[in-house]
Short mmCIF file of C-alpha atoms in Angstrom, two decimals:
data_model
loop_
_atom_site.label_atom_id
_atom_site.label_comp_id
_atom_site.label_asym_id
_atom_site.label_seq_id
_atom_site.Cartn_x
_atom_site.Cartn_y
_atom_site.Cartn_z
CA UNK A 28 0.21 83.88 -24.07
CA UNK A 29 -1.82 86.33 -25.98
CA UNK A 30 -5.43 86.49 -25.88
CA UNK A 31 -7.58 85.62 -28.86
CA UNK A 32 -9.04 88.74 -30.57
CA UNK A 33 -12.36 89.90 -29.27
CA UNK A 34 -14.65 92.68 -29.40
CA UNK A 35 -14.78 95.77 -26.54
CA UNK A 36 -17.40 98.47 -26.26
CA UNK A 37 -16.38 101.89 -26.90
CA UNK A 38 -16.20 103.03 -23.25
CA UNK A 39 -15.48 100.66 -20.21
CA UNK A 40 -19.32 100.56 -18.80
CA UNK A 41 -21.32 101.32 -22.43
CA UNK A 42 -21.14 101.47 -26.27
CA UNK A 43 -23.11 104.79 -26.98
CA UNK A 44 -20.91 107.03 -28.37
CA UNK A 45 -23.95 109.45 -29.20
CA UNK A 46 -27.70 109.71 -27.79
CA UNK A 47 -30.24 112.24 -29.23
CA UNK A 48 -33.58 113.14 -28.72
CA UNK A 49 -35.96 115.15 -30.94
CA UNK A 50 -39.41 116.17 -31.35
CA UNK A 51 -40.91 117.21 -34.55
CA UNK A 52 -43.50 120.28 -34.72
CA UNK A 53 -46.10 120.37 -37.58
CA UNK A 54 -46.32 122.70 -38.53
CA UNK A 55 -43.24 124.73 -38.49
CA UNK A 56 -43.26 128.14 -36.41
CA UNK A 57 -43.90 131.26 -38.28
CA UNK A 58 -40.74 133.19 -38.86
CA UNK A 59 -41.44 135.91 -36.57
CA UNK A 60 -42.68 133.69 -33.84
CA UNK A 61 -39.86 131.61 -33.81
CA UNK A 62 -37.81 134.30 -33.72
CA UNK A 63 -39.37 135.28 -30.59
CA UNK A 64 -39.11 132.26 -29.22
CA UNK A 65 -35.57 131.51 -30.28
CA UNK A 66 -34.39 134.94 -28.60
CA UNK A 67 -36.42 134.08 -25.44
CA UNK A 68 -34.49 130.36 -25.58
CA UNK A 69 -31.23 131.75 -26.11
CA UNK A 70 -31.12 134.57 -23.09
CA UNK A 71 -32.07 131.57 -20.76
CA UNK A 72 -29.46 128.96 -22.31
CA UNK A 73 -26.60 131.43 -22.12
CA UNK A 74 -27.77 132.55 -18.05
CA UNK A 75 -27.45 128.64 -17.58
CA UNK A 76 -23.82 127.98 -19.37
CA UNK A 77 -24.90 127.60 -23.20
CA UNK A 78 -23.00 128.79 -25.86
CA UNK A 79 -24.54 129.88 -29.32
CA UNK A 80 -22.78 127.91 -32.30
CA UNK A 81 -22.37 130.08 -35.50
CA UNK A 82 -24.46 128.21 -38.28
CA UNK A 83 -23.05 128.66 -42.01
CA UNK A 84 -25.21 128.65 -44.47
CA UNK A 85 -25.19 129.72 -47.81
CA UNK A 86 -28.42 130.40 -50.78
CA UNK A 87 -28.13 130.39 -54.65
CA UNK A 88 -30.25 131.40 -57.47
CA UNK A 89 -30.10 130.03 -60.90
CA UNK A 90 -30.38 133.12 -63.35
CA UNK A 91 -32.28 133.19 -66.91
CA UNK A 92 -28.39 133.37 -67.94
CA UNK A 93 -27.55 130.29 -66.70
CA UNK A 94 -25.13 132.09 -64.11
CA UNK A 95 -25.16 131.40 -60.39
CA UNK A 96 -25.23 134.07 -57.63
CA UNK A 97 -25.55 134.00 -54.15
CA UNK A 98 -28.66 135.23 -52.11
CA UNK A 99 -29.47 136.50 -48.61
CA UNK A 100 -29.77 133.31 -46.32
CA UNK A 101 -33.35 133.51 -45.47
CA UNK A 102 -34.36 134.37 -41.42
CA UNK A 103 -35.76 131.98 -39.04
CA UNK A 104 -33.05 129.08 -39.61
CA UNK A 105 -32.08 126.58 -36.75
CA UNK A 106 -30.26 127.82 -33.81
CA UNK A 107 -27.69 125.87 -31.84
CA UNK A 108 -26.26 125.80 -28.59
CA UNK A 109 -23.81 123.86 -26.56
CA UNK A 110 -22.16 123.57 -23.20
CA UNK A 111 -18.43 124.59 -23.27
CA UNK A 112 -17.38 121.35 -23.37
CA UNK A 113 -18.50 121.05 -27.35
CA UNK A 114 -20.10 117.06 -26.62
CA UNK A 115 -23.54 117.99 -25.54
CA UNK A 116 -25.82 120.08 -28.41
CA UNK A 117 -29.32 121.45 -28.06
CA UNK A 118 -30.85 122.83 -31.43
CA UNK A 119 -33.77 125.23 -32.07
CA UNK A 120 -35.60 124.62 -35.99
CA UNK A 121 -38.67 126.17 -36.84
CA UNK A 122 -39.67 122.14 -37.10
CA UNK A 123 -37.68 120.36 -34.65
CA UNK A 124 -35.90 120.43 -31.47
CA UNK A 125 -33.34 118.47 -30.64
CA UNK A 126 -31.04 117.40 -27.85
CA UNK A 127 -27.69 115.33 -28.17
CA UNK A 128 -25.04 114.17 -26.19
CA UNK A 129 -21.49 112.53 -26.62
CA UNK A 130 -21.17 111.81 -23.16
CA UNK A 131 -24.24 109.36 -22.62
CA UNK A 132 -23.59 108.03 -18.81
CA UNK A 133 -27.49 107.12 -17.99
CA UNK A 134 -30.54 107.28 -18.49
CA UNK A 135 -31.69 109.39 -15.87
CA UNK A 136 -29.31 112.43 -16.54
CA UNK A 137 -30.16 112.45 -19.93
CA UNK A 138 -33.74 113.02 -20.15
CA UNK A 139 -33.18 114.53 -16.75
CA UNK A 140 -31.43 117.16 -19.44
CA UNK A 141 -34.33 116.96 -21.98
CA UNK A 142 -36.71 118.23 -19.04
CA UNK A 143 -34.74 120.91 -18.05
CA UNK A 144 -33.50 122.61 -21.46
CA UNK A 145 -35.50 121.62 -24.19
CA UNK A 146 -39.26 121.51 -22.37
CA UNK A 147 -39.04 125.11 -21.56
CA UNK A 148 -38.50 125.41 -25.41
CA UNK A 149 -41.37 123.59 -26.40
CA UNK A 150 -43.70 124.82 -24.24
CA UNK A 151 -43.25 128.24 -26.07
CA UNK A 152 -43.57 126.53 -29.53
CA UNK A 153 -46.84 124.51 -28.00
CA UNK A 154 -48.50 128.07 -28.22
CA UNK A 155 -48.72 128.07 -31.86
CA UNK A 156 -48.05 124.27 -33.36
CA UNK A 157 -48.17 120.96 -32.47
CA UNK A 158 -46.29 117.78 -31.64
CA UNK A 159 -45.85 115.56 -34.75
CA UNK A 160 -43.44 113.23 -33.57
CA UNK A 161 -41.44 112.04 -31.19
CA UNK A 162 -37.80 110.55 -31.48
CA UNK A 163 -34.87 109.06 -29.90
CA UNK A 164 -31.81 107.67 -31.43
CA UNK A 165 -28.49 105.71 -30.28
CA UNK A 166 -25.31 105.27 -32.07
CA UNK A 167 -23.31 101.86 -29.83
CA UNK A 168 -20.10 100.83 -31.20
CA UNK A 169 -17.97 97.83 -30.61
CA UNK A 170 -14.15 97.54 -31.70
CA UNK A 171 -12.35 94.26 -32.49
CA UNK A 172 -9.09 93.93 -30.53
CA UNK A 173 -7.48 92.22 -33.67
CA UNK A 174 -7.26 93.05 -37.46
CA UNK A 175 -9.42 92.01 -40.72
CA UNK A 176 -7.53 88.77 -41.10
CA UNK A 177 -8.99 87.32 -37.97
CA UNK A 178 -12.36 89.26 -37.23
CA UNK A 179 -15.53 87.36 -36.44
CA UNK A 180 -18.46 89.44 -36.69
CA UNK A 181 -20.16 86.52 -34.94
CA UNK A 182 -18.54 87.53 -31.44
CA UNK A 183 -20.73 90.42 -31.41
CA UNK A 184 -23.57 89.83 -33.89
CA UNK A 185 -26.32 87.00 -33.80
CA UNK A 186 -26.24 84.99 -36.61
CA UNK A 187 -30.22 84.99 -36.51
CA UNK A 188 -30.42 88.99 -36.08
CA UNK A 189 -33.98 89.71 -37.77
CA UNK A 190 -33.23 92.98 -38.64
CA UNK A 191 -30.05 92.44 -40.56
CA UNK A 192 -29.17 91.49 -44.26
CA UNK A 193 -28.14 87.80 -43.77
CA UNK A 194 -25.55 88.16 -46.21
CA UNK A 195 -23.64 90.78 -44.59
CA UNK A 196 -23.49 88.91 -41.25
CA UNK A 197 -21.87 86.53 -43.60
CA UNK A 198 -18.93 88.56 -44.35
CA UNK A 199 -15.48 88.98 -43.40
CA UNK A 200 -14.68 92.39 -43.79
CA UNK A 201 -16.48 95.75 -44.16
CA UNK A 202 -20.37 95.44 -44.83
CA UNK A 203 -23.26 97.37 -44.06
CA UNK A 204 -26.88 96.83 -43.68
CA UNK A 205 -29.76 99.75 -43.32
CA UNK A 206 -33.34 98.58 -42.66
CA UNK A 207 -35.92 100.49 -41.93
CA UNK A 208 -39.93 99.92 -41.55
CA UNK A 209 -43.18 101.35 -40.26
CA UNK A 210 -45.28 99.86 -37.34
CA UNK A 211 -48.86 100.50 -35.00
CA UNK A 212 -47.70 101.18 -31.72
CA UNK A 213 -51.09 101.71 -30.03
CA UNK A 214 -52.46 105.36 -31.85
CA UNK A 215 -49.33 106.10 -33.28
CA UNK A 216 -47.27 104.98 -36.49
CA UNK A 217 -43.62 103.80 -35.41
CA UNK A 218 -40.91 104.06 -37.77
CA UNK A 219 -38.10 102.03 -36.51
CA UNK A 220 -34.58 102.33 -38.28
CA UNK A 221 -31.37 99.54 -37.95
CA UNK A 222 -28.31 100.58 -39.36
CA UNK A 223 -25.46 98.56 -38.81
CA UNK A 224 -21.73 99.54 -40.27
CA UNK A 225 -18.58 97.65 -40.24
CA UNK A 226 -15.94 99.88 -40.81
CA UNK A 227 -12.52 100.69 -39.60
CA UNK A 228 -12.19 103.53 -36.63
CA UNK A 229 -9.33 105.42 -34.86
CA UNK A 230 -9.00 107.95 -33.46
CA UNK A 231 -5.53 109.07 -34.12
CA UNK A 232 -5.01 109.78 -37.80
CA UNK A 233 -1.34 108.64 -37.36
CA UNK A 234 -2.35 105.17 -36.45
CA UNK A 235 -3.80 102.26 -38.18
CA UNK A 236 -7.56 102.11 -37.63
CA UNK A 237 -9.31 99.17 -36.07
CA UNK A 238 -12.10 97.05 -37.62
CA UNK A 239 -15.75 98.05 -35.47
CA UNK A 240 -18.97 97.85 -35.66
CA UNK A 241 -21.15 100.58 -35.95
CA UNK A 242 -25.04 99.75 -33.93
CA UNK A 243 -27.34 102.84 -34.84
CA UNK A 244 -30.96 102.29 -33.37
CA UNK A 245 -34.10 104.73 -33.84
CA UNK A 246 -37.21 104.73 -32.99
CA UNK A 247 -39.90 107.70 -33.88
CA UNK A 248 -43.82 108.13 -32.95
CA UNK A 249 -46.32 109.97 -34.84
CA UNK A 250 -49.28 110.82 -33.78
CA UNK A 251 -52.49 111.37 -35.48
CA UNK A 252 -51.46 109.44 -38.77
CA UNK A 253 -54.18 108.41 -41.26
CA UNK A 254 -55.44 104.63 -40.11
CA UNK A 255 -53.31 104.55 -37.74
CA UNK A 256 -55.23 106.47 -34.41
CA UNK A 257 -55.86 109.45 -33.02
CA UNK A 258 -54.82 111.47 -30.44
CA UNK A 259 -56.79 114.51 -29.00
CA UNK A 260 -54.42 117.92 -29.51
CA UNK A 261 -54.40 119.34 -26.14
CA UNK A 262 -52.69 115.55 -24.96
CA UNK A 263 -49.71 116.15 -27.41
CA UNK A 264 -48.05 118.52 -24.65
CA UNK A 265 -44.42 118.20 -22.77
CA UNK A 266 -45.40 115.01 -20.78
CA UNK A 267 -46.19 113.78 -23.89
CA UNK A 268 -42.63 113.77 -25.41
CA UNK A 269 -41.08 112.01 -21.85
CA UNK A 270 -43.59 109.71 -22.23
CA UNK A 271 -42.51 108.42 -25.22
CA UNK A 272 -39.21 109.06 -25.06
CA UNK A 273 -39.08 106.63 -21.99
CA UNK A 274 -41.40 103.88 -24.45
CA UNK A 275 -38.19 103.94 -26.55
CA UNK A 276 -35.27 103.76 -24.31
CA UNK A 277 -36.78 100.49 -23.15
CA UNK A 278 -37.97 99.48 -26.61
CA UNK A 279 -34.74 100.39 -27.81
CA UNK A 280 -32.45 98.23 -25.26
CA UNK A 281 -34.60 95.30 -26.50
CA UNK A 282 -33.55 96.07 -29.82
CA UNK A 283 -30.32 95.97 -29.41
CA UNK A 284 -30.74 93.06 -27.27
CA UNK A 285 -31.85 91.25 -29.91
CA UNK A 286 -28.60 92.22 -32.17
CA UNK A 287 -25.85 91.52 -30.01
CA UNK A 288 -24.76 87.95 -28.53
CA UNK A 289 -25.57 87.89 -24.88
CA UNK A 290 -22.18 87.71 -23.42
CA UNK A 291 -22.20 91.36 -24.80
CA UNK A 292 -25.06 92.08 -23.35
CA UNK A 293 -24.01 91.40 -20.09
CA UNK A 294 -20.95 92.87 -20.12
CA UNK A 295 -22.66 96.43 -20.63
CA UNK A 296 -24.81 95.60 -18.00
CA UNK A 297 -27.89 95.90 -21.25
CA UNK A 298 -30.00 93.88 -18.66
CA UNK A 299 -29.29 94.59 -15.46
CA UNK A 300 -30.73 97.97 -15.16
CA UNK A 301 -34.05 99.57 -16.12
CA UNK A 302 -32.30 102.38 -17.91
CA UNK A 303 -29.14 101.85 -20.12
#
């Protein structure tokens, strides 16, 4: 006897397919300073196993003529490194930095990561800017063992989700809903973001894809935001950024908790653990 159609996670023990964390710098580096610093970064990430990934990127110029020609790409663009294995990225912007990871396992080694390789980073750009923000992100996804004729969003989603389009929920077949809104989170202004998608996924091109759903969850503090607090400038330093970053892992599994059906949640363990 077959069993009725259900939904999986996309790995045995989780559903992240991708985890990143960033913090935003305001304002950006000087061009010559973060060259600097981006030279200094990428001796030490290539002495630890890093590899530097070649960025294209191409400038035009609209003449009097109406003609378009290219122009020199202008200096002090984002760097980017990864490990050999091409899943984990670590990027260098005059206005961000930025750590992500395809191969999520726990908590703990990732910002274990973040502490190691981006820090260092920051505490060069700390010299000359500041800490505007603060982010993490998570992209879960579930896939539905059957096809579109018998899926049931409703074995994954809550039909009382408050941060989804109740209409969507509703539907049978592909929908998407993208919410997004601001919040006081002590002195800071939280932006929180909800996308869900419900698309088809494979990944062999030669077979038919399956119906999934698509869980991106974001949460980013900023500091130092009109009406919204203050913080003092020297505080906005690397213990900072774990500090929050470990607000919104937690924050974040509550989210999610809140969008999935229990029986879900338990099966990827969303619960059971401090860190997911």
């Amino acid at each position: 006897m077959n069993n009725p159609p259900s939904f999986s996670p996309v790995f045995p023990r989780h559903a992240i397919e991708r985890c990143a964390a960033s913090v935003v710098l305001g304002p950006a580096v000087p061009e010559k300073a973060f060259e600097r610093i981006a030279s200094r970064a990428a001796d030490r990430l290539s002495s630890q196993g890093f590899q530097s990934q070649p960025i294209q990127a191409l400038s035009f110029q609209v003449n009097a003529d109406g003609s378009v020609a290219s122009t020199p790409t202008p200096a002090g663009g984002p760097r980017v490194f990864s490990l050999p294995d091409q899943v984990t990225t670590f990027t260098v912007a005059p206005d961000h930095l930025s750590w992500a990871t395809h191969t999520y396992v726990r908590w703990q080694p990732f910002v274990g990561a973040v502490e190691r390789y981006l820090l260092p980073v920051l505490s060069d750009m700390l010299e000359i800017v500041s800490v505007a923000g603060v982010r993490l992100e998570y992209w879960d996804r579930f896939v539905w063992s059957g096809t579109w004729a018998d899926f049931d969003v409703r074995q994954l989603i809550r039909s009382d989700c408050p941060y989804l389009a109740p209409e969507g929920v509703r539907q049978s077949r592909q929908w998407h809903s993208h919410s997004g809104w601001f919040t006081k989170e002590g002195d800071f202004r939280r932006l929180t973001n909800i996308n869900v998608d419900v698309v088809d996924v494979t990944h062999d091109p030669a077979l038919q894809g399956r119906p999934s759903v698509g869980i991106y969850s974001s949460l980013m503090d900023q500091p130092n935001i009109v009406d919204y607090g203050s913080t003092p400038p020297a505080a906005l330093d690397e213990a900072f950024m774990i500090e929050r970053l470990e607000h919104h892992h937690l924050a974040l599994k509550d989210i999610l908790g809140h969008i999935i059906i229990d029986q879900m949640a338990n099966r990827i363990e969303l619960n059971a653990r401090k860190a997911r």
